[in-house]
Amino acid sequence: MSLLSGSSWLMASSPKVLHFNSNTTNFTNPSTFILLGIPGLEAAHVWISIPFCTMYAIAILGNFTILFIVKRETSLHEPMYYFLCMLAITDLVLSTSTLPKMLTIFWFNSREINFSACLTQLYFIHCFSVMESGIFVAMALDRYVAICDPLRHSTILTNPVVAKIGLAVVLRGGMLVLPYPFLARQWPYCRTNIIPHTYCEHIAVVKLACADIRISSYYGLFVAFLVTGLDVFFIAVSYIQILRAIFCLPTKDTRLKTFGTCSSHLCTILIFYIPSLFSFLMHRFGHNLALHFHILIANVYLLVPPMLNPIIYGVRTKQIRNRLLQLFTHRGT
């Protein structure tokens, strides 16, 4: 949802959202916006907050555990685990950008958010979504080199190279999303300050402006399709080469063992991109679906990957699993 802001553009154009925009007032450039939470499900906000809060707690605990284990275990100081740490940090920022404010809406009905704070939240959500997609490309590159050219893996993906890849991922996300808040800040807002959402999503915010926002809309679509299209393309090319190399291995056991080293990465990719595709198709063809269903899917997209990523790597990665067992066994003893 955040990455595929084109789907949000379609959502913001729906009659259900325009219903909120029709309440015109005389104010201009409000100092605060009002986040409605999940329209139509206000009575269930407290109950909805329980699974959301649980997912957030698991995401915080799981990702900090990954960071702690990789830092403490010197045998894990390899490119694959450096990228995993980048993914954990991205997930922590992504979930923390939305959940605390969302919970204040659900628990205390605190719906106001400062205009600058709203733009900051908007920037962090979209920026770190783009970064996460870039990290998956970097991890695909690591798996490609490890399987297709294993003897040169340590010489190709050295620590300086990994640091440069990480810097490139951060700069790409930061620079591509930087126009979002700057464009949003320049529009005059004279319709309403009510956002029918749980967080400040890019197009949901600029749709409130009483100006021609086609620049914001088209740029959001450009970034979404550019990032998603290029990243999915590079990941697909990497895995085509990986599968070719795997099928050339002599025995079935060797092929399965080698493919197993990619299983965690493949699972996290599917968890990240499938909800994006589902959300896009839902907003493109599911115009008869209730608005609260769209909002719930948008929240699940931001909450489920940060929660599941550390669990998948903790269960599927032998080194991390063994280190976890050692920690618990030592404490138990």
Tab-separated table of C-alpha atoms in Angstrom:
chain	number	residue	atom	x	y	z
A	1	MET	CA	0.000	0.000	0.000
A	2	SER	CA	2.726	2.426	0.939
A	3	LEU	CA	5.062	1.336	-1.799
A	4	LEU	CA	2.324	0.973	-4.405
A	5	SER	CA	0.976	4.463	-3.891
A	6	GLY	CA	-0.791	4.127	-7.219
A	7	SER	CA	-3.337	1.969	-5.414
A	8	SER	CA	-3.768	4.730	-2.856
A	9	TRP	CA	-4.303	7.140	-5.738
A	10	LEU	CA	-7.182	4.973	-6.897
A	11	MET	CA	-8.524	4.729	-3.352
A	12	ALA	CA	-8.351	8.483	-2.899
A	13	SER	CA	-10.356	8.928	-6.088
A	14	SER	CA	-13.188	6.683	-4.951
A	15	PRO	CA	-16.591	8.167	-4.024
A	16	LYS	CA	-16.200	6.937	-0.461
A	17	VAL	CA	-13.141	9.127	0.108
A	18	LEU	CA	-14.600	12.068	-1.755
A	19	HIS	CA	-17.483	11.942	0.679
A	20	PHE	CA	-15.148	13.208	3.367
A	21	ASN	CA	-13.745	15.883	1.062
A	22	SER	CA	-17.132	17.320	0.256
A	23	ASN	CA	-17.419	19.103	3.629
A	24	THR	CA	-15.789	22.328	2.494
A	25	THR	CA	-14.828	24.953	5.039
A	26	ASN	CA	-13.219	28.387	4.956
A	27	PHE	CA	-9.860	27.514	6.555
A	28	THR	CA	-6.638	27.380	4.603
A	29	ASN	CA	-3.521	25.354	5.368
A	30	PRO	CA	-4.661	23.812	8.650
A	31	SER	CA	-2.135	23.421	11.447
A	32	THR	CA	-3.535	19.966	12.223
A	33	PHE	CA	-5.205	17.080	10.426
A	34	ILE	CA	-7.782	14.712	11.862
A	35	LEU	CA	-7.152	10.979	11.370
A	36	LEU	CA	-10.454	9.083	11.493
A	37	GLY	CA	-8.868	5.689	12.150
A	38	ILE	CA	-10.947	3.040	10.409
A	39	PRO	CA	-14.189	4.708	9.205
A	40	GLY	CA	-17.228	2.557	9.872
A	41	LEU	CA	-15.509	0.497	12.561
A	42	GLU	CA	-15.107	3.163	15.253
A	43	ALA	CA	-17.012	1.050	17.778
A	44	ALA	CA	-14.533	-1.796	17.290
A	45	HIS	CA	-11.356	0.316	17.530
A	46	VAL	CA	-10.418	-1.068	20.948
A	47	TRP	CA	-10.833	-4.663	19.778
A	48	ILE	CA	-8.916	-3.995	16.553
A	49	SER	CA	-6.080	-2.508	18.588
A	50	ILE	CA	-5.438	-5.841	20.361
A	51	PRO	CA	-4.083	-7.782	17.335
A	52	PHE	CA	-2.384	-4.632	16.023
A	53	CYS	CA	-0.618	-4.043	19.337
A	54	THR	CA	0.339	-7.732	19.521
A	55	MET	CA	1.844	-7.647	16.024
A	56	TYR	CA	3.769	-4.489	16.897
A	57	ALA	CA	5.151	-6.020	20.101
A	58	ILE	CA	6.267	-9.153	18.218
A	59	ALA	CA	7.871	-6.991	15.513
A	60	ILE	CA	9.804	-4.927	18.079
A	61	LEU	CA	10.947	-7.970	20.059
A	62	GLY	CA	11.797	-10.072	17.002
A	63	ASN	CA	13.760	-7.427	15.111
A	64	PHE	CA	15.729	-6.309	18.172
A	65	THR	CA	16.537	-9.973	18.824
A	66	ILE	CA	17.895	-10.353	15.282
A	67	LEU	CA	20.071	-7.254	15.732
A	68	PHE	CA	21.314	-8.457	19.131
A	69	ILE	CA	22.223	-11.960	17.901
A	70	VAL	CA	24.042	-10.755	14.771
A	71	LYS	CA	25.990	-8.193	16.808
A	72	ARG	CA	27.025	-10.709	19.471
A	73	GLU	CA	27.804	-13.661	17.197
A	74	THR	CA	30.968	-12.955	15.198
A	75	SER	CA	30.325	-15.950	12.913
A	76	LEU	CA	27.274	-14.062	11.594
A	77	HIS	CA	29.303	-11.050	10.467
A	78	GLU	CA	28.660	-11.825	6.806
A	79	PRO	CA	26.874	-9.941	3.979
A	80	MET	CA	23.677	-11.979	4.314
A	81	TYR	CA	23.299	-11.064	7.987
A	82	TYR	CA	24.342	-7.445	7.458
A	83	PHE	CA	21.487	-7.132	4.971
A	84	LEU	CA	19.226	-8.886	7.468
A	85	CYS	CA	20.141	-6.254	10.065
A	86	MET	CA	19.298	-3.514	7.546
A	87	LEU	CA	15.935	-5.208	7.007
A	88	ALA	CA	15.328	-5.380	10.774
A	89	ILE	CA	16.095	-1.668	11.231
A	90	THR	CA	13.828	-0.793	8.305
A	91	ASP	CA	10.998	-2.865	9.763
A	92	LEU	CA	11.427	-1.228	13.171
A	93	VAL	CA	11.210	2.277	11.701
A	94	LEU	CA	8.344	1.365	9.369
A	95	SER	CA	6.145	-0.095	12.124
A	96	THR	CA	7.061	2.575	14.689
A	97	SER	CA	6.160	5.317	12.205
A	98	THR	CA	2.515	4.239	12.264
A	99	LEU	CA	1.617	2.108	15.293
A	100	PRO	CA	2.065	4.505	18.243
A	101	LYS	CA	-0.182	7.165	16.698
A	102	MET	CA	-2.617	4.503	15.511
A	103	LEU	CA	-2.948	3.126	19.036
A	104	THR	CA	-3.620	6.593	20.477
A	105	ILE	CA	-6.496	6.870	18.008
A	106	PHE	CA	-7.860	3.467	18.993
A	107	TRP	CA	-7.382	3.814	22.755
A	108	PHE	CA	-7.744	7.526	23.540
A	109	ASN	CA	-9.584	8.860	20.487
A	110	SER	CA	-6.631	11.229	19.976
A	111	ARG	CA	-7.145	11.901	16.299
A	112	GLU	CA	-5.310	15.178	15.795
A	113	ILE	CA	-1.890	15.209	14.178
A	114	ASN	CA	0.221	18.279	13.503
A	115	PHE	CA	0.620	19.198	9.829
A	116	SER	CA	4.424	18.907	9.974
A	117	ALA	CA	4.196	15.657	11.957
A	118	CYS	CA	1.803	14.288	9.338
A	119	LEU	CA	4.243	15.094	6.523
A	120	THR	CA	7.101	13.570	8.532
A	121	GLN	CA	5.113	10.364	9.056
A	122	LEU	CA	4.220	10.340	5.354
A	123	TYR	CA	7.888	10.645	4.417
A	124	PHE	CA	9.104	7.889	6.748
A	125	ILE	CA	6.415	5.410	5.669
A	126	HIS	CA	7.096	5.747	1.955
A	127	CYS	CA	10.854	6.203	2.293
A	128	PHE	CA	11.384	3.053	4.336
A	129	SER	CA	8.999	1.066	2.141
A	130	VAL	CA	11.236	1.903	-0.826
A	131	MET	CA	14.316	1.053	1.270
A	132	GLU	CA	12.865	-2.335	2.226
A	133	SER	CA	12.276	-3.172	-1.416
A	134	GLY	CA	15.884	-2.212	-2.163
A	135	ILE	CA	17.174	-4.416	0.659
A	136	PHE	CA	15.390	-7.398	-0.876
A	137	VAL	CA	17.260	-6.713	-4.130
A	138	ALA	CA	20.556	-6.586	-2.207
A	139	MET	CA	19.736	-9.885	-0.491
A	140	ALA	CA	18.902	-11.442	-3.869
A	141	LEU	CA	22.315	-10.284	-5.122
A	142	ASP	CA	23.969	-11.915	-2.112
A	143	ARG	CA	22.174	-15.222	-2.749
A	144	TYR	CA	23.063	-15.038	-6.459
A	145	VAL	CA	26.793	-14.606	-5.765
A	146	ALA	CA	26.773	-17.215	-2.964
A	147	ILE	CA	25.206	-19.898	-5.184
A	148	CYS	CA	26.377	-19.025	-8.699
A	149	ASP	CA	29.922	-17.942	-7.832
A	150	PRO	CA	30.589	-19.228	-4.287
A	151	LEU	CA	34.398	-19.175	-4.513
A	152	ARG	CA	34.392	-15.423	-5.138
A	153	HIS	CA	31.603	-14.539	-2.693
A	154	SER	CA	33.944	-13.228	0.003
A	155	THR	CA	35.993	-11.218	-2.496
A	156	ILE	CA	33.013	-9.720	-4.348
A	157	LEU	CA	30.803	-8.840	-1.358
A	158	THR	CA	33.414	-7.374	0.954
A	159	ASN	CA	32.410	-5.184	3.909
A	160	PRO	CA	33.074	-1.926	1.990
A	161	VAL	CA	30.938	-3.172	-0.911
A	162	VAL	CA	28.125	-4.138	1.467
A	163	ALA	CA	28.346	-0.695	3.089
A	164	LYS	CA	28.141	0.988	-0.339
A	165	ILE	CA	25.102	-1.125	-1.286
A	166	GLY	CA	23.432	-0.189	1.987
A	167	LEU	CA	24.203	3.495	1.423
A	168	ALA	CA	22.806	3.291	-2.120
A	169	VAL	CA	19.586	1.716	-0.815
A	170	VAL	CA	19.190	4.468	1.798
A	171	LEU	CA	19.952	7.296	-0.637
A	172	ARG	CA	17.580	5.892	-3.265
A	173	GLY	CA	14.702	5.714	-0.803
A	174	GLY	CA	15.448	9.108	0.720
A	175	MET	CA	15.852	10.972	-2.566
A	176	LEU	CA	12.949	9.394	-4.453
A	177	VAL	CA	10.448	10.100	-1.665
A	178	LEU	CA	11.799	13.548	-0.737
A	179	PRO	CA	9.480	15.383	-3.195
A	180	TYR	CA	6.411	13.855	-1.499
A	181	PRO	CA	6.331	16.121	1.593
A	182	PHE	CA	7.670	19.162	-0.301
A	183	LEU	CA	4.903	18.920	-2.893
A	184	ALA	CA	2.297	18.218	-0.208
A	185	ARG	CA	3.397	21.281	1.793
A	186	GLN	CA	3.032	23.689	-1.132
A	187	TRP	CA	-0.638	22.883	-1.862
A	188	PRO	CA	-3.364	25.082	-0.320
A	189	TYR	CA	-5.774	23.095	1.890
A	190	CYS	CA	-9.226	24.665	1.985
A	191	ARG	CA	-11.626	21.710	1.783
A	192	THR	CA	-11.279	19.679	4.935
A	193	ASN	CA	-8.602	18.530	7.359
A	194	ILE	CA	-10.177	15.092	7.835
A	195	ILE	CA	-8.130	12.108	6.623
A	196	PRO	CA	-10.170	8.867	6.417
A	197	HIS	CA	-7.200	6.730	7.406
A	198	THR	CA	-5.156	5.537	10.376
A	199	TYR	CA	-1.984	7.264	9.182
A	200	CYS	CA	-0.877	10.024	6.798
A	201	GLU	CA	-0.680	8.269	3.456
A	202	HIS	CA	0.697	10.401	0.615
A	203	ILE	CA	-2.234	10.654	-1.790
A	204	ALA	CA	-4.808	10.536	1.010
A	205	VAL	CA	-3.235	13.764	2.296
A	206	VAL	CA	-2.723	15.681	-0.962
A	207	LYS	CA	-6.227	14.714	-2.118
A	208	LEU	CA	-7.498	17.166	0.516
A	209	ALA	CA	-5.854	20.101	-1.280
A	210	CYS	CA	-7.977	22.508	-3.274
A	211	ALA	CA	-5.512	22.615	-6.171
A	212	ASP	CA	-4.447	20.613	-9.180
A	213	ILE	CA	-2.470	17.774	-7.561
A	214	ARG	CA	-1.667	15.860	-10.726
A	215	ILE	CA	2.055	16.415	-10.158
A	216	SER	CA	1.866	14.615	-6.803
A	217	SER	CA	-0.361	11.869	-8.202
A	218	TYR	CA	1.753	11.201	-11.273
A	219	TYR	CA	5.010	11.371	-9.355
A	220	GLY	CA	3.653	8.924	-6.763
A	221	LEU	CA	2.687	6.520	-9.529
A	222	PHE	CA	6.070	6.973	-11.216
A	223	VAL	CA	7.970	6.133	-8.019
A	224	ALA	CA	5.724	3.175	-7.212
A	225	PHE	CA	6.003	1.529	-10.607
A	226	LEU	CA	9.672	2.441	-11.065
A	227	VAL	CA	10.722	0.984	-7.716
A	228	THR	CA	8.460	-2.055	-7.812
A	229	GLY	CA	9.089	-2.793	-11.478
A	230	LEU	CA	12.887	-2.530	-11.327
A	231	ASP	CA	13.235	-4.336	-7.998
A	232	VAL	CA	10.980	-7.238	-8.947
A	233	PHE	CA	12.789	-7.492	-12.298
A	234	PHE	CA	16.252	-7.700	-10.676
A	235	ILE	CA	15.024	-10.194	-8.066
A	236	ALA	CA	13.447	-12.353	-10.783
A	237	VAL	CA	16.616	-12.306	-12.897
A	238	SER	CA	18.699	-13.256	-9.843
A	239	TYR	CA	16.481	-16.198	-8.996
A	240	ILE	CA	16.328	-17.428	-12.583
A	241	GLN	CA	20.126	-17.653	-12.515
A	242	ILE	CA	20.034	-19.221	-9.042
A	243	LEU	CA	17.559	-21.903	-10.129
A	244	ARG	CA	19.649	-22.687	-13.214
A	245	ALA	CA	22.695	-23.163	-10.994
A	246	ILE	CA	20.748	-25.319	-8.533
A	247	PHE	CA	19.388	-27.623	-11.237
A	248	CYS	CA	22.943	-28.188	-12.452
A	249	LEU	CA	23.954	-29.666	-9.084
A	250	PRO	CA	24.545	-33.447	-9.135
A	251	THR	CA	22.241	-34.801	-6.399
A	252	LYS	CA	18.736	-34.073	-5.172
A	253	ASP	CA	19.887	-33.590	-1.579
A	254	THR	CA	22.451	-31.003	-2.647
A	255	ARG	CA	19.856	-29.164	-4.698
A	256	LEU	CA	17.395	-29.091	-1.798
A	257	LYS	CA	20.052	-27.978	0.678
A	258	THR	CA	21.229	-25.185	-1.615
A	259	PHE	CA	17.699	-24.033	-2.347
A	260	GLY	CA	17.038	-24.052	1.409
A	261	THR	CA	19.532	-21.215	1.822
A	262	CYS	CA	17.181	-19.038	-0.266
A	263	SER	CA	13.907	-20.101	1.367
A	264	SER	CA	13.870	-17.412	4.072
A	265	HIS	CA	14.565	-14.681	1.539
A	266	LEU	CA	11.861	-15.957	-0.810
A	267	CYS	CA	9.293	-16.065	2.014
A	268	THR	CA	9.993	-12.479	3.064
A	269	ILE	CA	9.811	-11.307	-0.565
A	270	LEU	CA	6.397	-12.926	-0.991
A	271	ILE	CA	5.160	-11.455	2.294
A	272	PHE	CA	6.236	-7.982	1.169
A	273	TYR	CA	5.135	-7.946	-2.482
A	274	ILE	CA	1.977	-10.109	-2.492
A	275	PRO	CA	-0.013	-7.776	-0.167
A	276	SER	CA	1.134	-4.873	-2.375
A	277	LEU	CA	-0.173	-6.607	-5.476
A	278	PHE	CA	-3.378	-7.638	-3.710
A	279	SER	CA	-3.935	-4.083	-2.470
A	280	PHE	CA	-3.341	-2.666	-5.949
A	281	LEU	CA	-5.774	-5.120	-7.593
A	282	MET	CA	-8.335	-4.577	-4.846
A	283	HIS	CA	-8.318	-0.814	-5.354
A	284	ARG	CA	-8.354	-1.207	-9.118
A	285	PHE	CA	-11.222	-3.682	-9.354
A	286	GLY	CA	-12.806	-3.789	-5.886
A	287	HIS	CA	-14.686	-0.492	-5.929
A	288	ASN	CA	-17.681	-2.106	-4.256
A	289	LEU	CA	-15.654	-3.090	-1.187
A	290	ALA	CA	-16.195	-1.088	1.977
A	291	LEU	CA	-13.676	1.666	2.791
A	292	HIS	CA	-12.809	0.083	6.138
A	293	PHE	CA	-11.683	-3.069	4.310
A	294	HIS	CA	-9.249	-1.010	2.214
A	295	ILE	CA	-7.902	0.660	5.370
A	296	LEU	CA	-7.463	-2.687	7.153
A	297	ILE	CA	-5.482	-4.092	4.220
A	298	ALA	CA	-3.292	-0.980	4.224
A	299	ASN	CA	-2.526	-1.520	7.923
A	300	VAL	CA	-1.867	-5.235	7.498
A	301	TYR	CA	0.631	-4.406	4.740
A	302	LEU	CA	2.637	-2.230	7.145
A	303	LEU	CA	2.358	-4.540	10.175
A	304	VAL	CA	2.599	-8.128	8.984
A	305	PRO	CA	6.025	-8.070	7.209
A	306	PRO	CA	7.864	-6.466	10.186
A	307	MET	CA	6.285	-9.082	12.446
A	308	LEU	CA	6.928	-12.136	10.249
A	309	ASN	CA	10.391	-11.318	8.863
A	310	PRO	CA	12.324	-11.989	12.113
A	311	ILE	CA	10.204	-15.080	12.812
A	312	ILE	CA	10.957	-16.522	9.363
A	313	TYR	CA	14.688	-15.881	9.649
A	314	GLY	CA	14.719	-17.118	13.241
A	315	VAL	CA	13.059	-20.403	12.302
A	316	ARG	CA	14.587	-21.003	8.863
A	317	THR	CA	18.173	-19.847	9.468
A	318	LYS	CA	20.164	-22.479	11.343
A	319	GLN	CA	22.797	-20.118	12.740
A	320	ILE	CA	20.224	-17.724	14.218
A	321	ARG	CA	18.061	-20.569	15.502
A	322	ASN	CA	21.020	-22.234	17.232
A	323	ARG	CA	22.127	-18.958	18.796
A	324	LEU	CA	18.615	-18.361	20.110
A	325	LEU	CA	18.513	-21.833	21.630
A	326	GLN	CA	21.914	-21.224	23.246
A	327	LEU	CA	20.657	-17.980	24.790
A	328	PHE	CA	17.547	-19.580	26.252
A	329	THR	CA	19.385	-22.699	27.399
A	330	HIS	CA	22.083	-20.621	29.087
A	331	ARG	CA	19.506	-18.482	30.868
A	332	GLY	CA	17.520	-21.536	31.870
A	333	THR	CA	20.632	-23.175	33.297
